[in-house]
Short mmCIF file of C-alpha atoms and ligand atoms in Angstrom, two decimals:
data_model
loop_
_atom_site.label_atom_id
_atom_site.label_comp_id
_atom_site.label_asym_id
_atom_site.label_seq_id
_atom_site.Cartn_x
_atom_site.Cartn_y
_atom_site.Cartn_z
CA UNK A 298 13.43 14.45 10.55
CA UNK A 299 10.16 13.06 11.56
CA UNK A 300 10.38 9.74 10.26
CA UNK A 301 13.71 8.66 11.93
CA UNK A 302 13.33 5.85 14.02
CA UNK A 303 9.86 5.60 12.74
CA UNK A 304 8.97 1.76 11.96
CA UNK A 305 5.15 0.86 9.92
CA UNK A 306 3.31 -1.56 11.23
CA UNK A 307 0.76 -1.74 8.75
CA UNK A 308 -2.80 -0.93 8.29
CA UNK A 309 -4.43 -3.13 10.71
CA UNK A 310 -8.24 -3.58 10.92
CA UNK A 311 -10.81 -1.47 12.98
CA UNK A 312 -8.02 1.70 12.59
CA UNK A 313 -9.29 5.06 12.57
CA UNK A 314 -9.57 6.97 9.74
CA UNK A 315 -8.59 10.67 8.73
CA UNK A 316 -9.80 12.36 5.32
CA UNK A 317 -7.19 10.39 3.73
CA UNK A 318 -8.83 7.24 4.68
CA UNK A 319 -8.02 4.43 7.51
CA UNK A 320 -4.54 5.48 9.28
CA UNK A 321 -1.82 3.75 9.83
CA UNK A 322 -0.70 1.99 12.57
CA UNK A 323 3.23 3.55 13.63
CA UNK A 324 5.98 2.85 16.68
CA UNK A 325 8.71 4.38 17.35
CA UNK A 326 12.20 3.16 17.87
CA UNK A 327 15.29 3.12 19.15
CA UNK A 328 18.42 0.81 18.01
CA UNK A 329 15.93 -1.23 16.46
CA UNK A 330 13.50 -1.89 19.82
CA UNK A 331 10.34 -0.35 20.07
CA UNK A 332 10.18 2.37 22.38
CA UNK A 333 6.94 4.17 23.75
CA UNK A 334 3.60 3.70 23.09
CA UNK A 335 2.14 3.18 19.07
CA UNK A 336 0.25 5.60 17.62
CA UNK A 337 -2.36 6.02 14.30
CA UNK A 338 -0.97 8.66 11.65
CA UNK A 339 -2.53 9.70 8.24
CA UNK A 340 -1.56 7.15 5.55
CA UNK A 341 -0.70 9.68 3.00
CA UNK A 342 0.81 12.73 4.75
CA UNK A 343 4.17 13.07 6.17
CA UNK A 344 3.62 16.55 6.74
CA UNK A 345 1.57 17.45 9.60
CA UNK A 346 0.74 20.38 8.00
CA UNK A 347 -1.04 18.21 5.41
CA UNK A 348 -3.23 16.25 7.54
CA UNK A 349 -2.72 16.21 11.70
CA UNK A 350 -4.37 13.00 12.39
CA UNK A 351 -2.61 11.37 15.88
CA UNK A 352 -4.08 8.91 18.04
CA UNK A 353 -2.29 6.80 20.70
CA UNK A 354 -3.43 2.82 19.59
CA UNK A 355 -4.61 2.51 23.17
CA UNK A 356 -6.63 5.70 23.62
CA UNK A 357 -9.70 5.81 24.62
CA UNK A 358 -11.95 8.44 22.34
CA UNK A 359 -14.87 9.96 23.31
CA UNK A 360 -17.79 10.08 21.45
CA UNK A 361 -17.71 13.76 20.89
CA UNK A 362 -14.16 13.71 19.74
CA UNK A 363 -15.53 10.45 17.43
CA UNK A 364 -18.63 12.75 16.20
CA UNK A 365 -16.22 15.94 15.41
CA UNK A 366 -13.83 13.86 13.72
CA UNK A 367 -16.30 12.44 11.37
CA UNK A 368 -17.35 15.65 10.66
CA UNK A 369 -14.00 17.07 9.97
CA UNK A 370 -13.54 14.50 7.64
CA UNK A 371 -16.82 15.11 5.71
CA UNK A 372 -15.64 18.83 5.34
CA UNK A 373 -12.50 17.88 4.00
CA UNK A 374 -13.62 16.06 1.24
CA UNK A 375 -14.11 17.52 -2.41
CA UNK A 376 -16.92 20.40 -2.81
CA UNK A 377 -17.60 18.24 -5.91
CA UNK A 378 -18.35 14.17 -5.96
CA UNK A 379 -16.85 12.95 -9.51
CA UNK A 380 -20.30 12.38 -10.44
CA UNK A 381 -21.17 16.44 -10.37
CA UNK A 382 -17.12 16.92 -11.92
CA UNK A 383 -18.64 14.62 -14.90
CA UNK A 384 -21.65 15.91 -15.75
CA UNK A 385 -19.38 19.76 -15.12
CA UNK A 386 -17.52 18.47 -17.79
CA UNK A 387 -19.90 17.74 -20.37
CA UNK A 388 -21.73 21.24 -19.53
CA UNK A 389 -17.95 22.64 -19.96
CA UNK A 390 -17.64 21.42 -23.77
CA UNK A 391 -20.72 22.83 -24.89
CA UNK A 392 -19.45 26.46 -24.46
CA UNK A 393 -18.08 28.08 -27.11
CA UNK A 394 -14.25 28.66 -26.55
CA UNK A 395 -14.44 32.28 -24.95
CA UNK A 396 -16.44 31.57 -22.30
CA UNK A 397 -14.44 28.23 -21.30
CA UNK A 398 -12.12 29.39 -17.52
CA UNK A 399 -9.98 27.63 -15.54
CA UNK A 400 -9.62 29.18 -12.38
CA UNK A 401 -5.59 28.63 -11.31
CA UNK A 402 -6.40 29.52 -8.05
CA UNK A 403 -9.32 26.92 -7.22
CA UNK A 404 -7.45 24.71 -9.84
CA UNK A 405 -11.01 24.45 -11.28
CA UNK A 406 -13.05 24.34 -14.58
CA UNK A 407 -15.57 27.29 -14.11
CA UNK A 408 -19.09 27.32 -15.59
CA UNK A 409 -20.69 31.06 -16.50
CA UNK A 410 -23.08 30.81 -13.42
CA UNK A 411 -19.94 30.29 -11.29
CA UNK A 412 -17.22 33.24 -12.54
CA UNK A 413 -18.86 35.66 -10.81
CA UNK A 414 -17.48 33.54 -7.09
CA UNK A 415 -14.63 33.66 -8.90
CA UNK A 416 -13.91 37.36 -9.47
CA UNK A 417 -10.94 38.62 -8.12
CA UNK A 418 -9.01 35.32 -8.72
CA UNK A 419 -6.52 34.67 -11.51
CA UNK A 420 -8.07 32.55 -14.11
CA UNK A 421 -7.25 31.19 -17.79
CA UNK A 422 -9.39 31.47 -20.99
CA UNK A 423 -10.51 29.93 -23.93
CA UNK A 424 -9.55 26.61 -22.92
CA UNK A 425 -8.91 24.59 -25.58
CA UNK A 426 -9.93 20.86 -26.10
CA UNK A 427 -6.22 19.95 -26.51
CA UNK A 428 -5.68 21.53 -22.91
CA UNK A 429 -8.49 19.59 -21.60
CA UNK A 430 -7.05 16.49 -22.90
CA UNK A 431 -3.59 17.29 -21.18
CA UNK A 432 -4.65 18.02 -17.96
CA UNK A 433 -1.48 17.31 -16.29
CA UNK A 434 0.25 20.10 -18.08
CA UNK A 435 -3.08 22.77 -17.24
CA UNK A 436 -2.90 21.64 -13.24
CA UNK A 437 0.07 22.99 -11.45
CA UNK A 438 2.15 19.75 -10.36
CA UNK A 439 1.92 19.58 -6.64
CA UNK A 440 5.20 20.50 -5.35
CA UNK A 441 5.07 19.40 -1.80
CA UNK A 442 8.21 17.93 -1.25
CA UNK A 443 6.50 15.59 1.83
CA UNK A 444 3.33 14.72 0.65
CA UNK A 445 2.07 14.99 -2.99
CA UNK A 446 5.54 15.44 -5.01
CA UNK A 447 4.31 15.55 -8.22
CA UNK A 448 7.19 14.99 -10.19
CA UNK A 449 5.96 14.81 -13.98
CA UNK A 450 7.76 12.76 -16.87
CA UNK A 451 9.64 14.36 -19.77
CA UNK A 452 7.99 13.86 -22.61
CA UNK A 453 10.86 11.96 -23.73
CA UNK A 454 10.67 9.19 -20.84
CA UNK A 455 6.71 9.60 -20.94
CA UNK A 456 6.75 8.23 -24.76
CA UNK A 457 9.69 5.86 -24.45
CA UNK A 458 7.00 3.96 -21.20
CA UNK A 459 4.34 4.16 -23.79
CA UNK A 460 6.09 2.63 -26.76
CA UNK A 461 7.83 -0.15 -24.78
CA UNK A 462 4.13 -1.03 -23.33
CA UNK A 463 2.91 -0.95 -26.37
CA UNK A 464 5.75 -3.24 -27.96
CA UNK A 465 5.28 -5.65 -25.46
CA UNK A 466 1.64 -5.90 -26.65
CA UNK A 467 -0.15 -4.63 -23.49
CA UNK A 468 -3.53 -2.83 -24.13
CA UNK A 469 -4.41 -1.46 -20.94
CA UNK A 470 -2.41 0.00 -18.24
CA UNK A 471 -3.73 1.08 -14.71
CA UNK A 472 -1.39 3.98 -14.19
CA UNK A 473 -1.36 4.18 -10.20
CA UNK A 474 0.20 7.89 -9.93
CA UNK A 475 1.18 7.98 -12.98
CA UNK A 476 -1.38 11.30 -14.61
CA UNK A 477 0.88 12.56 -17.14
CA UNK A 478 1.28 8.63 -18.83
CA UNK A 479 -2.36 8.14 -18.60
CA UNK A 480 -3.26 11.14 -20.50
CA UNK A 481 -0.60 10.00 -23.07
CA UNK A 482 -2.56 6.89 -23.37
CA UNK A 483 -5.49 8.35 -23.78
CA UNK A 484 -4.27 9.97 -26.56
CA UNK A 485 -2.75 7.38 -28.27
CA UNK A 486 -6.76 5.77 -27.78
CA UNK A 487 -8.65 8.13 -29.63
CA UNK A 488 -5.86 7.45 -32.69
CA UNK A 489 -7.72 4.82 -35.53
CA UNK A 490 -5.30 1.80 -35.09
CA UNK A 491 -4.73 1.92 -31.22
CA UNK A 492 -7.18 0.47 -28.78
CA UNK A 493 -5.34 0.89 -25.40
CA UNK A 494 -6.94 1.86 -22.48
CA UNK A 495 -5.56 2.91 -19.04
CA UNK A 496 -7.55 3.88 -15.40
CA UNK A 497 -5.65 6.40 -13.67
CA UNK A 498 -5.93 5.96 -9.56
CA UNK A 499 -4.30 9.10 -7.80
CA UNK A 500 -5.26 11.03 -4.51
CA UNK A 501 -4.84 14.40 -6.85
CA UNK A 502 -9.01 14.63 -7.50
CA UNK A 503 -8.21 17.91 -9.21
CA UNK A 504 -8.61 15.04 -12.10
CA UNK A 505 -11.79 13.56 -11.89
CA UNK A 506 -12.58 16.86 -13.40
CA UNK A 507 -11.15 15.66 -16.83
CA UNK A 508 -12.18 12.14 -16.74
CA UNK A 509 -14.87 9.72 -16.37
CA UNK A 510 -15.56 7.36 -13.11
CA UNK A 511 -14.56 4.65 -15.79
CA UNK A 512 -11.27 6.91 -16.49
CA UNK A 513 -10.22 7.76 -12.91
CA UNK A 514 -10.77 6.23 -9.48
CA UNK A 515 -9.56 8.89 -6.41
CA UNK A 516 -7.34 6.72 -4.42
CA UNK A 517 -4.73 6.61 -1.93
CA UNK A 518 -2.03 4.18 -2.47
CA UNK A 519 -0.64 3.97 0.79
CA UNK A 520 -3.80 2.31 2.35
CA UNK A 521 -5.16 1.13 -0.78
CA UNK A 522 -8.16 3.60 -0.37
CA UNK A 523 -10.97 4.03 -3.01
CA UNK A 524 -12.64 7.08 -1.64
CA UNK A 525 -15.71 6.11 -3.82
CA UNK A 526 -16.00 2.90 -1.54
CA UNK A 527 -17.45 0.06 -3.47
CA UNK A 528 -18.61 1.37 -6.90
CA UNK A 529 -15.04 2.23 -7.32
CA UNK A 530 -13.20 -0.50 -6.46
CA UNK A 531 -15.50 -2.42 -8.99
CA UNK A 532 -14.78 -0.01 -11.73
CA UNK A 533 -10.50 -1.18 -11.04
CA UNK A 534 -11.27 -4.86 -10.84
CA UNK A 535 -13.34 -5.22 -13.74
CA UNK A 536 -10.69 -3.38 -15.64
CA UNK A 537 -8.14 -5.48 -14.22
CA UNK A 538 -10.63 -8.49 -15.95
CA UNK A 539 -9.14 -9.51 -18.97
CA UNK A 540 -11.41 -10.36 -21.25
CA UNK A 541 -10.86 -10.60 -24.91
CA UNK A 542 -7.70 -11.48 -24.01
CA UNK A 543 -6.63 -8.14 -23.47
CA UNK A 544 -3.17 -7.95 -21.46
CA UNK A 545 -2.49 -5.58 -17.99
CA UNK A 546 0.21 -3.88 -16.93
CA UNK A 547 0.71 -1.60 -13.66
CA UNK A 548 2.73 1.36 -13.85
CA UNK A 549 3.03 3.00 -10.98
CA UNK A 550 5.71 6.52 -9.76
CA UNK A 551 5.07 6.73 -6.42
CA UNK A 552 6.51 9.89 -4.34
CA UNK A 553 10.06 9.40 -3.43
CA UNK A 554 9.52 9.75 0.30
CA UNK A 555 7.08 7.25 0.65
CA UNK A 556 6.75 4.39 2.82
CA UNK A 557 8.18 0.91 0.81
CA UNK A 558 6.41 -1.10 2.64
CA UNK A 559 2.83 0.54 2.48
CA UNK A 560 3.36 1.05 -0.89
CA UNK A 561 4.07 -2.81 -1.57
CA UNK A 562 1.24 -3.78 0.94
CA UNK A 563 -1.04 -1.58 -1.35
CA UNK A 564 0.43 -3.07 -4.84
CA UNK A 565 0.05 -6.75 -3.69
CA UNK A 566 -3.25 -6.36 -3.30
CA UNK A 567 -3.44 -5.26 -6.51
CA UNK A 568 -1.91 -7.78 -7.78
CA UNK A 569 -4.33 -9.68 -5.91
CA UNK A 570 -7.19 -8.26 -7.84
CA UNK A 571 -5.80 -8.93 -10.82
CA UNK A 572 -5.30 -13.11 -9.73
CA UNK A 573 -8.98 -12.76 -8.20
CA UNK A 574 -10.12 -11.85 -11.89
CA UNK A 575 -8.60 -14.74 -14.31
CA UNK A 576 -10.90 -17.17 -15.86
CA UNK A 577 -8.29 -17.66 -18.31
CA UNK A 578 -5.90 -18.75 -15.54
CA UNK A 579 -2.78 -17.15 -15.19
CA UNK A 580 -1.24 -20.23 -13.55
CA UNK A 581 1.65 -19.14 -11.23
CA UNK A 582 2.09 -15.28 -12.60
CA UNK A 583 2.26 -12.02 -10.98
CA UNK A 584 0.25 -9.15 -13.00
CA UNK A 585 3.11 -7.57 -14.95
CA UNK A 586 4.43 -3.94 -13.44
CA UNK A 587 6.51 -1.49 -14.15
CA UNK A 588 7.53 0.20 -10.52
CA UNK A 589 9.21 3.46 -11.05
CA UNK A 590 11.23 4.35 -8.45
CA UNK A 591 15.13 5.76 -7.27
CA UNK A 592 18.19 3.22 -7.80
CA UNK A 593 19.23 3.39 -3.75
CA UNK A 594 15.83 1.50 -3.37
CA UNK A 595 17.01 -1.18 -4.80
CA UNK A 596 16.66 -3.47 -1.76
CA UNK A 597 14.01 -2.62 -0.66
CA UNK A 598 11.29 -2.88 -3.32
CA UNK A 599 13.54 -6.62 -3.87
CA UNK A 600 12.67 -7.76 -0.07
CA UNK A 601 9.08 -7.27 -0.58
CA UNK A 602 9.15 -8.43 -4.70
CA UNK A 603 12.01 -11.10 -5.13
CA UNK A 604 10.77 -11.38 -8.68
CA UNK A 605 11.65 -7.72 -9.63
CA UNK A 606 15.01 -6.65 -11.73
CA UNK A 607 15.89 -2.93 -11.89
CA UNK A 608 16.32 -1.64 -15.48
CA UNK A 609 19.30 0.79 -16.11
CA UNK A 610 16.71 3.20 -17.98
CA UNK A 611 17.71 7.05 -16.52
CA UNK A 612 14.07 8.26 -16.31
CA UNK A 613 13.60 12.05 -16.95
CA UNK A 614 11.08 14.66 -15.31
CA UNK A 615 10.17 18.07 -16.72
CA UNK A 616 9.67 19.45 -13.52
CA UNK A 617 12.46 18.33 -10.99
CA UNK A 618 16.07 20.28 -10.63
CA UNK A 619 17.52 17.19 -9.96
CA UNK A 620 17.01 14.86 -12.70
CA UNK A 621 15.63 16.61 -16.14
CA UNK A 622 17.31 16.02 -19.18
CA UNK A 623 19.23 19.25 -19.05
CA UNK A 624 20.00 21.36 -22.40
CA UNK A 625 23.54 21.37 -21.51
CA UNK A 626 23.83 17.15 -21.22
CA UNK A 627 21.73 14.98 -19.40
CA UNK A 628 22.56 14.69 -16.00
CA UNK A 629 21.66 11.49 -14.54
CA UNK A 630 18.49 11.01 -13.25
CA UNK A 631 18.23 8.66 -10.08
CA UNK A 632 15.00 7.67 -10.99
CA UNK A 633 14.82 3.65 -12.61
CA UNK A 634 12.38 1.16 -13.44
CA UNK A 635 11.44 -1.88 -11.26
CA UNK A 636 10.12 -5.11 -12.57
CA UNK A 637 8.50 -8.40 -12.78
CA UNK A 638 8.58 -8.62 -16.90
CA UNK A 639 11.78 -10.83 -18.35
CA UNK A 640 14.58 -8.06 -18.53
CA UNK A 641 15.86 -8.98 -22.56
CA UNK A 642 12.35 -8.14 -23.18
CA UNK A 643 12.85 -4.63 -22.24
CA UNK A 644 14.58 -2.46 -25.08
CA UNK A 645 16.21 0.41 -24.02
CA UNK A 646 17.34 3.03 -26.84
CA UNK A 647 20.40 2.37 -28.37
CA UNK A 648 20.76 5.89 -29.71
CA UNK A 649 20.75 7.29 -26.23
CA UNK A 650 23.95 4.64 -25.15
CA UNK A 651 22.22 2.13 -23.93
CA UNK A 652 23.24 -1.38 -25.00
CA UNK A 653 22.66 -4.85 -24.77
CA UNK A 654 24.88 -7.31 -22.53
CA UNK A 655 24.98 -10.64 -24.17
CA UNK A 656 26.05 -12.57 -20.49
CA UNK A 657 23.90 -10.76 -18.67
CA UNK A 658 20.84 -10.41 -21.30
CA UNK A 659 19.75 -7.30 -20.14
CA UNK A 660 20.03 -3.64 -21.87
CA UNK A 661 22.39 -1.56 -19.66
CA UNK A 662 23.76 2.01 -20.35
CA UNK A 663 26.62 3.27 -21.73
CA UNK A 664 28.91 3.46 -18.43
CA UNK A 665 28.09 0.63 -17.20
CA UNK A 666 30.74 -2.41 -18.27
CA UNK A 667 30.77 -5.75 -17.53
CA UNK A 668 32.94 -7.01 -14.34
CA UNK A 669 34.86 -10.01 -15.82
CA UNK A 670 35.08 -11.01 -11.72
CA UNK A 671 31.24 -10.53 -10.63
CA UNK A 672 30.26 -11.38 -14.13
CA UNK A 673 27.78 -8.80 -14.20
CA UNK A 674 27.33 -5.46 -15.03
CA UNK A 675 27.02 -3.97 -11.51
CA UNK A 676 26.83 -0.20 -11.85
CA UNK A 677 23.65 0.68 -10.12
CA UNK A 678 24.06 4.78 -11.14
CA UNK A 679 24.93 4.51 -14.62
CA UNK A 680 28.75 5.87 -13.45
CA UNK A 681 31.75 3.25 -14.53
CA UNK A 682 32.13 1.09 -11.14
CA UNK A 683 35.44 -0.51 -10.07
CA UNK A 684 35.84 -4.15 -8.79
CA UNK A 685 36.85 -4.08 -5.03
CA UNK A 686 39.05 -6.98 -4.33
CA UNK A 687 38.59 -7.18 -0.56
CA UNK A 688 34.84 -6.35 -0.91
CA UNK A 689 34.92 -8.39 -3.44
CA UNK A 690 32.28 -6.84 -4.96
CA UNK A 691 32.11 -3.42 -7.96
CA UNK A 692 31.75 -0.42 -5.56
CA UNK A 693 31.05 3.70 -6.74
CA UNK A 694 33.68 5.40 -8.81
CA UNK A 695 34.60 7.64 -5.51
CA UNK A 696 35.07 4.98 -3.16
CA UNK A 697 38.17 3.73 -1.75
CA UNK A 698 38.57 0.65 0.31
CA UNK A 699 38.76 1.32 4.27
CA UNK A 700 40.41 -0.87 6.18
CA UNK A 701 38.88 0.64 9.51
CA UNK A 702 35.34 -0.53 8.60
CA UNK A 703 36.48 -3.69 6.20
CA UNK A 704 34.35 -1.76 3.28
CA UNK A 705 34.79 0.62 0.51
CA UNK A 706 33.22 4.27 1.57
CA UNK A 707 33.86 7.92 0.68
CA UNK A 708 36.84 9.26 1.74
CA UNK A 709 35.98 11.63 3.92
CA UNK A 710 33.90 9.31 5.54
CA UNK A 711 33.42 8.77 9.44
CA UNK A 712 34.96 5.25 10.83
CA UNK A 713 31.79 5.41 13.45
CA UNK A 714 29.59 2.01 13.67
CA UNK A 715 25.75 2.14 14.40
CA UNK A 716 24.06 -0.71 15.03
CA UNK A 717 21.15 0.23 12.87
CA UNK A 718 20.80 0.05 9.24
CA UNK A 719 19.86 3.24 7.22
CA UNK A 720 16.16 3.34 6.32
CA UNK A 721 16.54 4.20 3.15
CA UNK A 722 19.48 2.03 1.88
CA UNK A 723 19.82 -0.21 5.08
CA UNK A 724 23.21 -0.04 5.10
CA UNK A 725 24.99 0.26 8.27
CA UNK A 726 27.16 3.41 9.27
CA UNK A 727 24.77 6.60 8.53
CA UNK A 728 21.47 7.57 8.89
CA UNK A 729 18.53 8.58 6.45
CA UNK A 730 19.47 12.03 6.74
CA UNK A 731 23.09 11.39 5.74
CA UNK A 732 22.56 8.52 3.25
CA UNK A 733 25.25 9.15 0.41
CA UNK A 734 22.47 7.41 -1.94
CA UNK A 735 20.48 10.56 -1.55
CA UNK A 736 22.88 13.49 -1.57
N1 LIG B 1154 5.75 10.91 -13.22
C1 LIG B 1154 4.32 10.78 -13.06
C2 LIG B 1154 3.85 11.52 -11.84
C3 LIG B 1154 4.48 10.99 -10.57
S1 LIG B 1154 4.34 12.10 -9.24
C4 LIG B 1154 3.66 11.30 -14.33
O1 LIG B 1154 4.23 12.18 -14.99
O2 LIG B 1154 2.57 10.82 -14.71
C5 LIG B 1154 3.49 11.14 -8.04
C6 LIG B 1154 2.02 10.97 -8.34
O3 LIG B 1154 1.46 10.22 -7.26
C7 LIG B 1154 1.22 12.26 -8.41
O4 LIG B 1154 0.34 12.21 -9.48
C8 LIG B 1154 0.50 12.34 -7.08
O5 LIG B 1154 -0.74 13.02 -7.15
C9 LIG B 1154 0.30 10.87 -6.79
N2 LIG B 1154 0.20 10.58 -5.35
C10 LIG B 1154 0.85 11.16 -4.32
N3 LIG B 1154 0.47 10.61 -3.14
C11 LIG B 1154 -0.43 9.65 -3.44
C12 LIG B 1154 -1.21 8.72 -2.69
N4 LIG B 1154 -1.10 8.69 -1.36
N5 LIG B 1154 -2.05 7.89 -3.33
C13 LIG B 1154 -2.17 7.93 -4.69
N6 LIG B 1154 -1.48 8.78 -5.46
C14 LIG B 1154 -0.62 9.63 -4.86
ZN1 LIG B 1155 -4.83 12.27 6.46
ZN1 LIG B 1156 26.72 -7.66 -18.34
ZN1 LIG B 1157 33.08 -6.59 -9.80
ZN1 LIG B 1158 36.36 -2.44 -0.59
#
């Protein structure tokens, strides 16, 4: 795959930039040395297909290629600013129900003028205000396993987020690819005795068709790109601001295959935003976040936020194989919450198993029992894990101890050594494409 071997070396300043904003900066590697020369790829693609953009670091480029680059990258923006989407919008409502289309194939709101374009593609009617308030479930999620991956939340897990922020007395949320909890939020706004608020920054602009510029920046958060520049990034700090005392939290459910570390480069400065802001003086805090993302990451997200616990919550999507709430069981959803909040705080529903450990003062799920000898409870998958006493550490239900490599494994594993850690779980002895955390 692509990625092997690949190592980030961060947005650095004066980069080029694609339609996805200023690339990143790559090298390639071998047994953990760089090899060859670095190169500039698209932030926000993994697929080539996606978005092509390559350029050695120490290339020299003409100014024609400069000139027809710019221009590529002015095509490949919107046909509509969120400005025109807005004022769309409010045209949109005034029509009576049956002339109010969606086209499915344009993914687009159509106005009278406009159906005529549309023709021969297949498009939805009478478009209610309830379906314009859940746009998430009107747009087709994004499926691209390498790019976009829009995996959306059952609405089980959606309302359990929204309750728990809620309980914990937050009244806004910036929901950074999170669509289907903003629009929950916004519904739980428009009710009499609720006055949160969220701002919902995704690279899917198929949105900015529902919601305001003070509803929905376009952004990429691998590069921490506001594609509407300045105005935009104003509209994000000022709701970071908390006046009237009004607390923040981040929630954020980035695609699986993403980059760690541009992700966390992107949420610190977030964070950041959110320090610049205080007048109130937050003294040594971090803004409080809620970082959604697969258990085998574990280490990862920790190395770049020491502060952050993973919760045992099993959260649930409507639209992946994998991990929905099935109607034969549940099967058990990879997919956890990271944070920086004080774990007893969060509450995690007894009626679905989970329960609260007393030593470790945490909620934890059903299978997942205390070791007496690590004085934890270590189970990382929800799965009852046994105490190695040569590892000396709880390992996975199927593992056995091998005295080849001094650790517990599979049994069926391969005694080989590699030097390299896997990218994904940095342990040694496999690679990405054979990490048992994924399969
Ligand atoms: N579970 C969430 C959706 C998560 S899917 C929910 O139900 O609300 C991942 C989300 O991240 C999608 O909305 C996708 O559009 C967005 N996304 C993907 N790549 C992105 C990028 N580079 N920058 C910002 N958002 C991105
Ligand atoms: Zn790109
Ligand atoms: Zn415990
Ligand atoms: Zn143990
Ligand atoms: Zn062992």
């Amino acid at each position: 795959s692509g990625t092997d071997g690949l190592v980030l070396l961060g947005l650095v300043p004066g980069a080029p930039s694609c339609p996805h904003g200023p690339a990143l900066l790559f090298v390639k590697t071998s047994q953990g040395r760089e090899e060859g020369r670095r190169f500039y790829a698209c932030s926000a693609c993994r697929d080539r297909k996606d978005c092509n953009f390559f350029q050695w670091e120490d290339e020299k480029v003409s100014e024609t290629r400069i000139a027809a680059r710019e221009e590529h990258n002015r095509i490949h923006q919107p046909a509509f600013t969120h400005r025109q989407n807005v004022e769309r919008y409010k045209n949109f409502v005034r029509l009576p129900l049956p002339k109010r289309r969606f086209c499915q194939e344009c993914q687009q709101l159509l106005l009278p003028a406009e159906w005529e374009k549309h023709s021969d593609h297949q498009f939805l009617c009478d478009i209610s205000t309830a379906q314009l308030k859940s746009p998430s479930q009107l747009l087709y999620p994004l499926e691209n396993k390498k790019t976009n991956a829009q995996y959306l939340f059952a609405g089980r897990s959606c309302q359990f987020l929204l309750d728990l922020i809620s309980d914990l007395g937050f009244q806004r949320v910036l929901s950074v690819g999170t669509p289907r909890l903003h629009e929950m939020v916004q519904a739980k706004a428009s009710q009499e005795y609720f006055r949160i608020r969220s701002l919902l920054l995704d690279i899917d602009f198929r949105y900015s068709q529902f919601y305001t510029e003070d509803e929905f920046c376009h952004y990429n958060m691998f590069n921490h790109y506001f594609f509407g520049g300045e105005a935009a990034l104003e509209t994000c700090r000022k709701f970071l601001c908390q006046d009237n005392g009004e607390r923040v939290i981040m929630v954020t459910d980035p695609p699986f295959g993403g980059l760690v570390e541009a992700l966390a480069t992107s949420f610190k400065k977030l964070m950041a935003m959110w320090k610049e802001t205080e007048k109130v003086g937050h003294n040594n805090q971090e803004m409080p976040m809620f970082w959604i993302f697969p258990y085998f990451f574990e280490s990862r997200i920790l190395e770049f936020f020491p502060s952050f616990t993973m919760v045992d919550y099993q959260v649930d999507y409507d639209n992946h194989a994998l991990y929905k709430h099935g109607k034969t069981g549940r099967k058990q959803s990879p997919v956890r919450i990271f944070t920086n909040l004080t774990p007893s705080m969060i509450v995690l529903p007894v009626e679905e198993g989970y329960r609260f450990c007393t030593v470790c003062q945490r909620y934890v799920s059903s299978g997942n029992q205390h070791c007496e000898i690590c004085n934890s409870c270590t189970s990382k998958d929800g799965r009852q894990w046994k105490h190695c006493a040569l590892c000396n550490k709880c390992v996975k239900p199927s593992w056995f101890h091998c005295n080849n490599c001094n650790c517990c494994a599979l049994p069926n594993h391969s005694c080989e050594q590699t030097d390299a850690g896997c990218f994904v779980c940095g342990k040694a002895g496999h690679k990405r494409v054979t990490c048992p955390s994924i399969s």
